[in-house]
Tab-separated table of C-alpha atoms in Angstrom:
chain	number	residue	atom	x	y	z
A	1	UNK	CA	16.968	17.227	-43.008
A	2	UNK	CA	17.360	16.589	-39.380
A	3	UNK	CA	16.186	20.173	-38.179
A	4	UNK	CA	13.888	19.535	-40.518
A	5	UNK	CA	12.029	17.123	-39.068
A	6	UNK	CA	12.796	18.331	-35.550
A	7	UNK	CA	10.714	21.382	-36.398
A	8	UNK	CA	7.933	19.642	-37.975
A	9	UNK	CA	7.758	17.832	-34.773
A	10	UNK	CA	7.587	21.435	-32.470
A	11	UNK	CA	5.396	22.401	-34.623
A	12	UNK	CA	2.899	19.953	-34.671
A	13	UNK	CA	2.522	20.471	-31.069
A	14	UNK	CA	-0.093	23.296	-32.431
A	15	UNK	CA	-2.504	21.704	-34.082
A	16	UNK	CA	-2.508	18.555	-31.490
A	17	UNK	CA	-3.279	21.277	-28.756
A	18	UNK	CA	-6.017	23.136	-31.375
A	19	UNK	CA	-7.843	19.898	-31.991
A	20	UNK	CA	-8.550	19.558	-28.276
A	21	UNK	CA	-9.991	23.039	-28.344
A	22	UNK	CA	-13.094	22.308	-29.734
A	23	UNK	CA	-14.138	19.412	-27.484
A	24	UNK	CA	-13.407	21.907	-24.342
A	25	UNK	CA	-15.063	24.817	-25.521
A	26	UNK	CA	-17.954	22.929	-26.131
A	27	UNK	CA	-18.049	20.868	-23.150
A	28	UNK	CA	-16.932	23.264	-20.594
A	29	UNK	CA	-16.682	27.236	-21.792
A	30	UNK	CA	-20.041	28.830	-21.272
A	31	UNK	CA	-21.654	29.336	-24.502
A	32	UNK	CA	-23.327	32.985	-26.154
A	33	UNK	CA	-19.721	34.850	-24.858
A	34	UNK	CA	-18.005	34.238	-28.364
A	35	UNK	CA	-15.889	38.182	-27.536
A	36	UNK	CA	-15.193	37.241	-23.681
A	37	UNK	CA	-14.459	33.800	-24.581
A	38	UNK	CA	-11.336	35.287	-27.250
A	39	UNK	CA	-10.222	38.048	-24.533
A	40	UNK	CA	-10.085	35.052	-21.689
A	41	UNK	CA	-8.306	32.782	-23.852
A	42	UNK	CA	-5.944	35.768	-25.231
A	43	UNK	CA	-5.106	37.984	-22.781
A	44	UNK	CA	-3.779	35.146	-19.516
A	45	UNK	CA	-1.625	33.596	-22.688
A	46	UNK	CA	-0.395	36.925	-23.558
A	47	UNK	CA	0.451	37.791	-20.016
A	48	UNK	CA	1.814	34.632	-19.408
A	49	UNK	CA	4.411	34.988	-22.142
A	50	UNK	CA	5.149	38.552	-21.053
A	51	UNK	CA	6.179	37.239	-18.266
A	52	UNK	CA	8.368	34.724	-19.328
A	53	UNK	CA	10.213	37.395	-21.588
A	54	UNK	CA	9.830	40.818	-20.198
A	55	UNK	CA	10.004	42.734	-23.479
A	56	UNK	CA	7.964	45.327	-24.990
A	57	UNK	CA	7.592	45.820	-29.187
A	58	UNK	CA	9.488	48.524	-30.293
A	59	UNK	CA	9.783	50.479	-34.012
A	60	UNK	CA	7.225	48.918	-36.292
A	61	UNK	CA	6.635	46.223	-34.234
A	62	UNK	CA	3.942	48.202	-32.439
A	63	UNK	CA	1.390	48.487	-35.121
A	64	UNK	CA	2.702	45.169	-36.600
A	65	UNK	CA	1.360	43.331	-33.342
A	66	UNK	CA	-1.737	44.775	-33.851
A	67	UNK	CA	-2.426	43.690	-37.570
A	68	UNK	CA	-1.185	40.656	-36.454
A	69	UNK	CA	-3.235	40.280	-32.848
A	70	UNK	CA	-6.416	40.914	-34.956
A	71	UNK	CA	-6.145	38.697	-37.489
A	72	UNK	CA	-4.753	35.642	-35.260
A	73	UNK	CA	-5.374	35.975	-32.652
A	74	UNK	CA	-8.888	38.783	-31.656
A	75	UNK	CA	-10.967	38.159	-34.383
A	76	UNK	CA	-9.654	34.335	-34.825
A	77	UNK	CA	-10.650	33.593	-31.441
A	78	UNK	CA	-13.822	35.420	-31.595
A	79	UNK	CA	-15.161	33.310	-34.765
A	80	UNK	CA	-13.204	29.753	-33.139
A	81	UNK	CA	-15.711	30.042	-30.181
A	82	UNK	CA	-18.576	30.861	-31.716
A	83	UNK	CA	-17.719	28.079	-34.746
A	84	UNK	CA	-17.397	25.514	-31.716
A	85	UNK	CA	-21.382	26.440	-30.331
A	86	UNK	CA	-22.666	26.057	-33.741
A	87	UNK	CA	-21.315	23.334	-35.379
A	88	UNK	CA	-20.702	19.921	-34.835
A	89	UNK	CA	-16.828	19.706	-34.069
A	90	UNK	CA	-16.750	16.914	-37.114
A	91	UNK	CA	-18.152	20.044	-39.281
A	92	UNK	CA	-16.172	22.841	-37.989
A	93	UNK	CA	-12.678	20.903	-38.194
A	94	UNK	CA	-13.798	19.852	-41.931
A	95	UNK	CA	-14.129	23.477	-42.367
A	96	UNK	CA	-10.764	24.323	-40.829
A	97	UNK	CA	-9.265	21.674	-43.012
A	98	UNK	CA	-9.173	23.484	-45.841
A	99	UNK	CA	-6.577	25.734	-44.326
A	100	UNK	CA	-3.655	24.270	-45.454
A	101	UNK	CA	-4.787	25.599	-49.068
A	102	UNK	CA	-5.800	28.809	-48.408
A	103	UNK	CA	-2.516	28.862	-46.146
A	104	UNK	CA	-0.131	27.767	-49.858
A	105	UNK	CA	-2.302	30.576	-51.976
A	106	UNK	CA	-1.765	33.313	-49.217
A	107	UNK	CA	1.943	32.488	-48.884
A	108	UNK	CA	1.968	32.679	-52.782
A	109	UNK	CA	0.189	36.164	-53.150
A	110	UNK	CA	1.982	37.884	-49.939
A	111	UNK	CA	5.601	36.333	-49.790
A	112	UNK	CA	5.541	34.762	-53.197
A	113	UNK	CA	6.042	31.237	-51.908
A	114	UNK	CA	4.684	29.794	-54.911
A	115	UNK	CA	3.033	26.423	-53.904
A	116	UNK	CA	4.367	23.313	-55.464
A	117	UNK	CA	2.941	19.674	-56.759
A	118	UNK	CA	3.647	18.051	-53.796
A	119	UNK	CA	2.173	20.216	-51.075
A	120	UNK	CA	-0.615	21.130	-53.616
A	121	UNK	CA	-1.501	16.956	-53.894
A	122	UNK	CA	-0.994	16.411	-50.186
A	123	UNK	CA	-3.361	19.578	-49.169
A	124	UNK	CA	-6.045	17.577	-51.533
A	125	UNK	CA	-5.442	14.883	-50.348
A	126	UNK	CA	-5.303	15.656	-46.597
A	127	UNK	CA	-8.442	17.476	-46.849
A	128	UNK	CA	-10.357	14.438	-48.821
A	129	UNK	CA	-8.749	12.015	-45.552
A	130	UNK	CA	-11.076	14.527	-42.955
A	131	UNK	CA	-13.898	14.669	-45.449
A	132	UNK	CA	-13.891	10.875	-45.029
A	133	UNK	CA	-13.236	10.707	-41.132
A	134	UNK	CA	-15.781	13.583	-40.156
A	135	UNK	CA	-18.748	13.798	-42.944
A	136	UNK	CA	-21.025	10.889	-42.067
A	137	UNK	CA	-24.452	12.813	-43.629
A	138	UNK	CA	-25.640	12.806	-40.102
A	139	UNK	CA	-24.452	16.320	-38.868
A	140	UNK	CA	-26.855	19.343	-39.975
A	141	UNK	CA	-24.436	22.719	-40.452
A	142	UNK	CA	-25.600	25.928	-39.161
A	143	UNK	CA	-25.048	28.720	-41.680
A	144	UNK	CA	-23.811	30.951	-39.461
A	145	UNK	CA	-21.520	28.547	-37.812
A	146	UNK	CA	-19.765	27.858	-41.073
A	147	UNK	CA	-19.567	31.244	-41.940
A	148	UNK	CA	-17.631	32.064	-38.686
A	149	UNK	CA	-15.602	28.916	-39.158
A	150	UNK	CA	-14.483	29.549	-43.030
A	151	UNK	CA	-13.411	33.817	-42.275
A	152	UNK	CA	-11.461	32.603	-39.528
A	153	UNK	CA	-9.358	30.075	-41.171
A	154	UNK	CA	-9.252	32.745	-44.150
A	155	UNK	CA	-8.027	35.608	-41.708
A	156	UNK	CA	-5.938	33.451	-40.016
A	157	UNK	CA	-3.815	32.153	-42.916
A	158	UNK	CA	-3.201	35.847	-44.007
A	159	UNK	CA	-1.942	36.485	-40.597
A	160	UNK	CA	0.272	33.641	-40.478
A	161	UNK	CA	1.587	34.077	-43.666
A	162	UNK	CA	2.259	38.581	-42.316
A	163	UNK	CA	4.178	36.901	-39.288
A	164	UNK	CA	6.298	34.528	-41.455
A	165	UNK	CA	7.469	37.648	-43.331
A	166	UNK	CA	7.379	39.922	-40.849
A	167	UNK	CA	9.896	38.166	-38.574
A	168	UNK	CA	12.179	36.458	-41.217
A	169	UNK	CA	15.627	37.815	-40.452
A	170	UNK	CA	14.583	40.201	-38.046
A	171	UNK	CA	15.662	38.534	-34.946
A	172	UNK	CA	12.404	39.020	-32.495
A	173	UNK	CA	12.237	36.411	-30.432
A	174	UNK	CA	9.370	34.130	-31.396
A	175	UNK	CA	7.924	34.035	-27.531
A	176	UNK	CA	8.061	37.855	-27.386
A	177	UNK	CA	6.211	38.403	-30.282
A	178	UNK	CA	3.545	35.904	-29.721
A	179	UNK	CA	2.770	37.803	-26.708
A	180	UNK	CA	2.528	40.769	-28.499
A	181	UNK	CA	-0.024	39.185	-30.632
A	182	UNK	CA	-1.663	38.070	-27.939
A	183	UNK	CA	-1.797	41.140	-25.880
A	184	UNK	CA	-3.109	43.375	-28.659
A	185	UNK	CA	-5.539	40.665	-29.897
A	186	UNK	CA	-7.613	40.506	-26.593
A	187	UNK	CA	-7.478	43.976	-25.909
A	188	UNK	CA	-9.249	44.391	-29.712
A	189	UNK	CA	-11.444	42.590	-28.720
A	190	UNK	CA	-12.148	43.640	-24.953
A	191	UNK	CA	-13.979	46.733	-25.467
A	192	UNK	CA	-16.105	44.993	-28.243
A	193	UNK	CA	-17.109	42.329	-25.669
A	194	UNK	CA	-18.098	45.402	-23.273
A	195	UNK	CA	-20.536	46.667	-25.456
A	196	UNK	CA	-21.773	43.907	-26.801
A	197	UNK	CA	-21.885	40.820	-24.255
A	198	UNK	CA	-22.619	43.068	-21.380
A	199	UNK	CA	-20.893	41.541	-18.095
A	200	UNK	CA	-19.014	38.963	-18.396
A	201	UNK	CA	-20.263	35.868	-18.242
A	202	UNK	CA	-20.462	33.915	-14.823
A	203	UNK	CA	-17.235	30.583	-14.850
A	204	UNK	CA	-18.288	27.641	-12.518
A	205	UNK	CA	-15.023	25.333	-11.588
A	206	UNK	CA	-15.109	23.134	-14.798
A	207	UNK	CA	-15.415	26.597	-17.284
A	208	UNK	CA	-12.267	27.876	-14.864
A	209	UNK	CA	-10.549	24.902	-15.445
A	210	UNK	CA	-11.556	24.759	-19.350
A	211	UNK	CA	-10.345	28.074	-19.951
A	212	UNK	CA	-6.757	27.944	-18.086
A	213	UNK	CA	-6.328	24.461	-20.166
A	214	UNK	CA	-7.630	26.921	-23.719
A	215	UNK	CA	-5.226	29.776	-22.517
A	216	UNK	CA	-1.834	27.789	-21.454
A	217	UNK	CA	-1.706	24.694	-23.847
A	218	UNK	CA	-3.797	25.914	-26.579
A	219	UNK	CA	-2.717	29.116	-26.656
A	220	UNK	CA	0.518	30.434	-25.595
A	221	UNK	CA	2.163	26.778	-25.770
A	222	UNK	CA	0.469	26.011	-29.073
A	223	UNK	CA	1.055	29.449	-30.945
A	224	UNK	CA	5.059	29.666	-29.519
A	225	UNK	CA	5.100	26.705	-31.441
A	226	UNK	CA	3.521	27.178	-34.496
A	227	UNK	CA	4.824	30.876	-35.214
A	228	UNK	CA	8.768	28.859	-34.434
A	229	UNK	CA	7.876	26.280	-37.227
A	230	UNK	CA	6.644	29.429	-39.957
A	231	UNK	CA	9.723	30.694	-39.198
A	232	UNK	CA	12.313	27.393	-40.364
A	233	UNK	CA	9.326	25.733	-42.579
A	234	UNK	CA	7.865	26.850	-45.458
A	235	UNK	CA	4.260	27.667	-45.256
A	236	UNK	CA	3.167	24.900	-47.062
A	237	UNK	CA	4.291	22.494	-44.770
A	238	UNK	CA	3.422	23.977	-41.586
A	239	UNK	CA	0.147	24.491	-43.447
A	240	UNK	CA	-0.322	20.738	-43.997
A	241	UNK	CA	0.974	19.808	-40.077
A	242	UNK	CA	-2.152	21.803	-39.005
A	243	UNK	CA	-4.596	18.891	-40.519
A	244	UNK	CA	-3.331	17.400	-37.164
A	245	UNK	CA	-6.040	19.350	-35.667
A	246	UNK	CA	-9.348	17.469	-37.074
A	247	UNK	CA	-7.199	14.305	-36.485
A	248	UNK	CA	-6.676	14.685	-33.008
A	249	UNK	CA	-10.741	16.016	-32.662
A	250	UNK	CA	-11.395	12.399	-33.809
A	251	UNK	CA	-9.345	10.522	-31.651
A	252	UNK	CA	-9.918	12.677	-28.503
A	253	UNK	CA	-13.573	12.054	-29.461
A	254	UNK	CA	-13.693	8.015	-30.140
A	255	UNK	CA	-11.821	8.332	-26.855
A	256	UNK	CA	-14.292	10.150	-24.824
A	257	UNK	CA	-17.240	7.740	-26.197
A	258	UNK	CA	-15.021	5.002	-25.687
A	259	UNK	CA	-15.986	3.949	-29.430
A	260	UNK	CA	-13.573	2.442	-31.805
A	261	UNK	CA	-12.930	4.242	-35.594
A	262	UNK	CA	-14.549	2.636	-38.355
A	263	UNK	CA	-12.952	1.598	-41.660
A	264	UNK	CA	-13.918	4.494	-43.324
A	265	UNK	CA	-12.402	6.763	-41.026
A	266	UNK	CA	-9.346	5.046	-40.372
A	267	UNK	CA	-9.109	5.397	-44.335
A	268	UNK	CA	-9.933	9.239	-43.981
A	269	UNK	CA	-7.120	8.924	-41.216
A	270	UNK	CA	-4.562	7.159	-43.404
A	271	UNK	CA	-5.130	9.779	-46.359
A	272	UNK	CA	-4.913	12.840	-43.709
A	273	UNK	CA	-1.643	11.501	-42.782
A	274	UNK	CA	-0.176	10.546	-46.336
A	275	UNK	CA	-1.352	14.187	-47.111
A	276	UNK	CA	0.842	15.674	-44.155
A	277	UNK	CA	4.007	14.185	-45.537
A	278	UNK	CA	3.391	14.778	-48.942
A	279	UNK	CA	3.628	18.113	-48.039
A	280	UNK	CA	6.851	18.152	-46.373
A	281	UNK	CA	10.436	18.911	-47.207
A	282	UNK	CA	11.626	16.061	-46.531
A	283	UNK	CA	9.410	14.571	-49.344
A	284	UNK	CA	10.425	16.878	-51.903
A	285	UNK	CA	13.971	15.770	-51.301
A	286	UNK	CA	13.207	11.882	-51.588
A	287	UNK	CA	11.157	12.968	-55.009
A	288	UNK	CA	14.326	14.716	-56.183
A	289	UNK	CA	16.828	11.689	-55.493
A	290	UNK	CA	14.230	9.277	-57.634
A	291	UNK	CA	13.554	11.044	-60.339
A	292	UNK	CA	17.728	11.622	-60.075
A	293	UNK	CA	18.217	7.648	-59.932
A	294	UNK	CA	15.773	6.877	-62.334
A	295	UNK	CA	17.524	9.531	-65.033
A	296	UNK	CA	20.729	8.220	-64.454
A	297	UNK	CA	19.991	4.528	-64.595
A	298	UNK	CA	17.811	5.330	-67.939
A	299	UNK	CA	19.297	3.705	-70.949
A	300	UNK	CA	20.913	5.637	-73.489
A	301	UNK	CA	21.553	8.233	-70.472
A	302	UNK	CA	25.315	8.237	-69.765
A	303	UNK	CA	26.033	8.381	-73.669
A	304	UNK	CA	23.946	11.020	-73.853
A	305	UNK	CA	26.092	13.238	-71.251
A	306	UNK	CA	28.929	11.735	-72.694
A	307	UNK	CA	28.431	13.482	-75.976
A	308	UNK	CA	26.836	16.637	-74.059
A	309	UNK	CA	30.538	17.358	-72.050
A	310	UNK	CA	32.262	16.285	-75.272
A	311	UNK	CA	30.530	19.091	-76.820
């Protein structure tokens, strides 16, 4: 239970780092460079943790990185930033928020992690908690925006849920094959930025700044932690962690308007949270030892397993 919780902790580094990502790319990251914004946030990370670990994919791991760099990483990226210049962050993160469900029914159809009560309740619930903290009637979604914003979290989730099984008692080092990912996903995406975007697109200091932040935390740190928790968690869990991401959107935004949440969201924040450990090992295990306690201290109980072992 210990490691546990230790790796729910790493892992929620991710989505902490992810829900800053939409208040910087919309800020600071020049906008209408949706392909050059995924191959500048992809390829430093990606080069980065090369570095770090100095090893190339080899066997299967080859095309595997590819699959793998497209769905999570290329085309994620790619539909992230555009998301972020269309929507409102309170309506892209309430998007991204159901993510946690289509993470359980992926997990379910590819590695036949069949989702349980628990994780099933909390994703509900989780997702009702950001309905309440980010849907005040006032934001007007762009179509196209949501669009982008719903086939990433759906490509996504099926990538996540490839790597989980892909790496499960294969030994590759979990910072070697993020960068794998990483490396193949921007250079998907490169020559499709070429074509379409033309040049690239001209950084001033604060868009430099914005997308070292993007690359380094929200990136390499960010997915080396995530892909380390699908590894020791089940998906359901780490699914249910990631509704840290509209959570800390909130906060970093109350912060930056230096306005204080209002009952309603710090009801939506309460319910986000209560989802998060619902779907958790840890609660499963407390749910066992009650409904174990509340058998054995049932009347009638003990002569009942009496006569059973008698038998």
């Amino acid at each position: 239970m210990e490691a546990t919780v230790r790796w729910t902790l790493v892992t929620a580094i991710a989505p902490v780092a992810w829900g800053t990502n939409y208040f910087v790319t919309h800020a600071y990251l020049p906008s209408g460079h949706p392909l050059y914004g995924a191959v500048l946030r992809s390829l430093p990370a990606g080069i980065l943790l090369l570095a770090l670990r100095r090893r190339t994919p080899h066997g299967a791991w080859w095309w595997k990185s590819l699959v793998l760099g497209t769905l999570n990483m290329g085309s994620f990226f790619a539909l992230v930033y555009l998301a972020a210049q269309l929507l409102p962050t309170s309506i892209a993160s309430t998007v991204m928020a159901a993510s946690p469900l289509v993470l359980m029914l992926s997990a379910w159809a590819v590695v036949a992690e069949r989702p349980r009560a628990l994780p099933l309740l909390g994703g509900a619930t989780g997702l009702a908690g950001v309905c309440l903290m980010l849907l005040t009637g006032t934001a007007r979604p762009n179509t196209l925006g949501v669009l982008a914003s719903a086939t990433a979290m759906v490509l996504s989730s099926l990538g996540y849920v490839l790597a989980k099984r892909w790496n499960t008692g294969t030994g590759t080092d979990v910072i070697a094959s993020t960068a794998w990912q990483l490396v193949a996903g921007g250079l998907v995406v490169l020559p499709l930025a070429v074509v379409v975007e033309g040049a690239p697109p001209s950084l001033d200091t604060g868009a430099v700044l914005g997308f070292a932040y993007v690359s380094v935390v929200a990136t390499a740190v960010a997915f080396v932690a995530w892909f380390a928790g699908l590894r020791r968690l089940p998906a359901a869990a780490v699914g249910l962690v990631g509704l840290l991401n509209p959570v800390t959107g909130v906060l970093l935004g109350t912060a930056v308007a230096s306005e204080t949440l209002t009952p309603q969201q710090l009801c939506g924040l309460f319910l986000v949270l209560a989802g998060i450990v619902l779907g958790q090992p840890v609660a499963a295990t407390a749910a066992a030892r009650i409904r174990t306690r509340a058998g054995a201290a049932r009347p009638g109980t003990a002569a009942r397993t009496g006569r059973r072992d008698a038998g």
